[in-house]
GROMACS .gro file of C-alpha atoms in nm:
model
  157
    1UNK     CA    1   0.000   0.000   0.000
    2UNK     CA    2   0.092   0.353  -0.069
    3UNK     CA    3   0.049   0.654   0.191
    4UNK     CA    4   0.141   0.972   0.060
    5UNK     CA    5   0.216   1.183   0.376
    6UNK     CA    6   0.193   1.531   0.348
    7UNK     CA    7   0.456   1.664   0.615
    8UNK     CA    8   0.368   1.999   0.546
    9UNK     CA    9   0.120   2.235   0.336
   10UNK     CA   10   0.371   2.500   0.329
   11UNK     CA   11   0.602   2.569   0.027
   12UNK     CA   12   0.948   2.756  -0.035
   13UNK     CA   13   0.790   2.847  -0.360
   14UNK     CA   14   0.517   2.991  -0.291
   15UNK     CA   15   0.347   2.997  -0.677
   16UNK     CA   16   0.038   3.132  -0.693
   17UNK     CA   17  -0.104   2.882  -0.882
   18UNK     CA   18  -0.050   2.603  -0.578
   19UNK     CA   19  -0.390   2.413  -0.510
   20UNK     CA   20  -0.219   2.302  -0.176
   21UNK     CA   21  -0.184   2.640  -0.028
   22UNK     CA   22  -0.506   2.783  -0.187
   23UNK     CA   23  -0.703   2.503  -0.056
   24UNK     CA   24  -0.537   2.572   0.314
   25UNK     CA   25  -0.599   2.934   0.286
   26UNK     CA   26  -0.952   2.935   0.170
   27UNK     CA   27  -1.095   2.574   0.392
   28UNK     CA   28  -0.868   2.721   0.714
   29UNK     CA   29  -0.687   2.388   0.711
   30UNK     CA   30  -0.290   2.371   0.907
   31UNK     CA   31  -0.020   2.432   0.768
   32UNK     CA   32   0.069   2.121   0.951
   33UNK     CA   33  -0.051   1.754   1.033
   34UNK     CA   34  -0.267   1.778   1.341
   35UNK     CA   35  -0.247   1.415   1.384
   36UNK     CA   36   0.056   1.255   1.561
   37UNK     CA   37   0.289   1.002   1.414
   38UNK     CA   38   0.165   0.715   1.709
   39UNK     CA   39  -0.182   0.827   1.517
   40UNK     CA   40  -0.056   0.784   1.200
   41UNK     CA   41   0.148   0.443   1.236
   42UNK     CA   42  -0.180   0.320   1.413
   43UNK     CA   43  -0.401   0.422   1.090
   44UNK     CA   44  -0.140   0.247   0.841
   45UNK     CA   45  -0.124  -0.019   1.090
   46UNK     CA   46  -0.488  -0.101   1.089
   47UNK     CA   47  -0.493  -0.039   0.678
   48UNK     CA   48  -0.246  -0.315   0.647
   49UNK     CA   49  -0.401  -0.552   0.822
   50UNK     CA   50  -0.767  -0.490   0.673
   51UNK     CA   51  -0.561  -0.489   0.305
   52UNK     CA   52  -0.326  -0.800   0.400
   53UNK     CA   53  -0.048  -0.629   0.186
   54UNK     CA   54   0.276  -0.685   0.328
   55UNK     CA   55   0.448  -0.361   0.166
   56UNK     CA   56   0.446  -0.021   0.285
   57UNK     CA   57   0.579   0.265   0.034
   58UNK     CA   58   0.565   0.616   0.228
   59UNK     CA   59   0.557   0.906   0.009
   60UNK     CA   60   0.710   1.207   0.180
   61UNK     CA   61   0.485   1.500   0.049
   62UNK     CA   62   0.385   1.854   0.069
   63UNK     CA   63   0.374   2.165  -0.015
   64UNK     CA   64   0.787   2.074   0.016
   65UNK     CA   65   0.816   1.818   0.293
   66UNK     CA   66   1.178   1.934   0.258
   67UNK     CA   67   1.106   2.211   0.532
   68UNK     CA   68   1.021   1.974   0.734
   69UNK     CA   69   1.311   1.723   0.753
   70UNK     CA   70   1.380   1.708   1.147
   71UNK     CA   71   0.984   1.546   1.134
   72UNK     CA   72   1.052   1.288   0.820
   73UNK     CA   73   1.346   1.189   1.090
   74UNK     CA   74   1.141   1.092   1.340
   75UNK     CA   75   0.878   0.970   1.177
   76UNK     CA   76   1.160   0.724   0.965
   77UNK     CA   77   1.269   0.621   1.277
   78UNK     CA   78   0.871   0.531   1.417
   79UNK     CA   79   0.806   0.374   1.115
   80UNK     CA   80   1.068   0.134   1.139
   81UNK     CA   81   1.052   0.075   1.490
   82UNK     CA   82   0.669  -0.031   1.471
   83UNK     CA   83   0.626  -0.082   1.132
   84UNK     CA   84   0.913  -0.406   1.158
   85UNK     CA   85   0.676  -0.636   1.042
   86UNK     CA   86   0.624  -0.507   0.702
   87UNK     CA   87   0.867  -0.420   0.363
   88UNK     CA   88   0.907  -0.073   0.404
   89UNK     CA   89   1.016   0.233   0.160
   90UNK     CA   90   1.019   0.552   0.201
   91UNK     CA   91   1.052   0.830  -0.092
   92UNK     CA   92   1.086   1.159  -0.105
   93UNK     CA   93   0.900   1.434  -0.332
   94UNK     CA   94   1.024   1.738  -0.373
   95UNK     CA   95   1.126   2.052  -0.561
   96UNK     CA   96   1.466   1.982  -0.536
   97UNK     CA   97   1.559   2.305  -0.382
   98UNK     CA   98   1.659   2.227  -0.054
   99UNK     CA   99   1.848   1.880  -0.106
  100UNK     CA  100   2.193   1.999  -0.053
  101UNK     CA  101   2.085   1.959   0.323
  102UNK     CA  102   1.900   1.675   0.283
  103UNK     CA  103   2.069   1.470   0.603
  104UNK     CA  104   2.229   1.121   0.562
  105UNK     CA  105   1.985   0.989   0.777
  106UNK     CA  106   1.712   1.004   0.545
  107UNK     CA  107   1.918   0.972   0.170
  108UNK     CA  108   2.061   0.675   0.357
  109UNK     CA  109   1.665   0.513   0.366
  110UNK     CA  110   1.544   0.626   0.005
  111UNK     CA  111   1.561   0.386  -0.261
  112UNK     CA  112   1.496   0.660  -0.473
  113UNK     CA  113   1.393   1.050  -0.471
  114UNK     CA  114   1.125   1.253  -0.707
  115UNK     CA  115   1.169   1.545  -0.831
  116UNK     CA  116   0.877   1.821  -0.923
  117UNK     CA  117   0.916   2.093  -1.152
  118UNK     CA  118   0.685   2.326  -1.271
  119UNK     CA  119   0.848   2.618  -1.421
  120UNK     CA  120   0.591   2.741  -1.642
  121UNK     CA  121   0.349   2.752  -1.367
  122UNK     CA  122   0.601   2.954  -1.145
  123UNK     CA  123   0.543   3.319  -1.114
  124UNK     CA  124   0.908   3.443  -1.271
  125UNK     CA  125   0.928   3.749  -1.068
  126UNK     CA  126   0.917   3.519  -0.740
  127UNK     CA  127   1.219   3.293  -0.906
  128UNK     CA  128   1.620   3.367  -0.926
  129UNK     CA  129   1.793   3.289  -1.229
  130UNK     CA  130   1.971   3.057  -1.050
  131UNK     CA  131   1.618   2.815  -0.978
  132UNK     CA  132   1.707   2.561  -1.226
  133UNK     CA  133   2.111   2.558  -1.151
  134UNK     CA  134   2.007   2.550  -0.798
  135UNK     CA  135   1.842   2.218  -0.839
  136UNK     CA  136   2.103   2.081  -1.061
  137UNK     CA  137   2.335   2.129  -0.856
  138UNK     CA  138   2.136   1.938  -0.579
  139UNK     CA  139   2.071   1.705  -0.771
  140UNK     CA  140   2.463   1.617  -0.838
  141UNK     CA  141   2.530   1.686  -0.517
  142UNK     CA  142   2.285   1.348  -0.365
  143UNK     CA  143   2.428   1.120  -0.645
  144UNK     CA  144   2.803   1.246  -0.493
  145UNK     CA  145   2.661   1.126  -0.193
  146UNK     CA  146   2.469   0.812  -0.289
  147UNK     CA  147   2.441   0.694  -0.641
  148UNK     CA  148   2.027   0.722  -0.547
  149UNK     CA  149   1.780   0.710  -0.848
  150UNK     CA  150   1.631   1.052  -0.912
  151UNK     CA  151   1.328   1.065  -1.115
  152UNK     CA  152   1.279   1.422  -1.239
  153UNK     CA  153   0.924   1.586  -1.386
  154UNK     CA  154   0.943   1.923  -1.582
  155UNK     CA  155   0.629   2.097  -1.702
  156UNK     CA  156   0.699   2.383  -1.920
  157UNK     CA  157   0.324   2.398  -2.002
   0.00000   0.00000   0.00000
């Protein structure tokens, strides 16, 4: 089974055309999960057992889950501890922007990581010229690291 956890609503991008944050803004919805990892592992838990699938893929999403790294820590480390019994991967989603400090801890327990680019979409006066080199960069900077996968999605329209 697939959970696609959204560690945060909030964005380093900010683009105006973001459903995420529009739908946050105009329902009142957190910026965060209100629900607590024990709450989560309990629901995915209880999924896997109704579902009698043995694998677990956890999809670190967002808005950028990369702001939230310190959480996908801890929740790696719950999900492991009570989650034993099951084939787990995790992945991360991102924009790519903040990967060059992406901690070992978590490249170390991604078989791969996916990257989300929508630069048509993106208000230019909000980006640098350096948005794409930026990511790039990043992005030669985790294989350096760990020769990882990195699956890469650009829109231009």
């Amino acid at each position: 089974m697939e959970y696609f956890i959204y560690m945060t609503n909030d964005c380093n991008l900010k683009c105006e055309y973001c459903s995420v944050l529009l739908d946050c803004k105009e329902n009142n919805l957190p910026i965060k999960p209100t629900y607590s990892n024990d709450d989560l592992i309990a629901f995915i838990k209880q999924t896997q057992m109704l579902t009698g699938d043995d694998e677990i893929s956890i999809y670190f999403f967002g808005g950028e889950p990369s702001l939230e790294y310190e959480d996908i820590e801890k929740l790696i480390d719950i999900a492991k501890e009570e989650l034993s019994n099951f084939s787990l991967k995790f992945v991360l989603h991102t924009n790519g922007l903040r990967l060059d400090i992406l901690p070992d801890k978590i490249l170390n327990e991604l078989p791969l990581i996916m990257f989300s680019i929508n630069y048509e979409k993106i208000p230019h006066h909000i980006l640098n010229p350096s948005y794409f080199s930026t990511i790039i960069d990043n992005a030669f900077s985790i294989k350096t690291r760990r020769n990882i996968p990195i699956i890469a999605r650009l829109r231009t329209v």
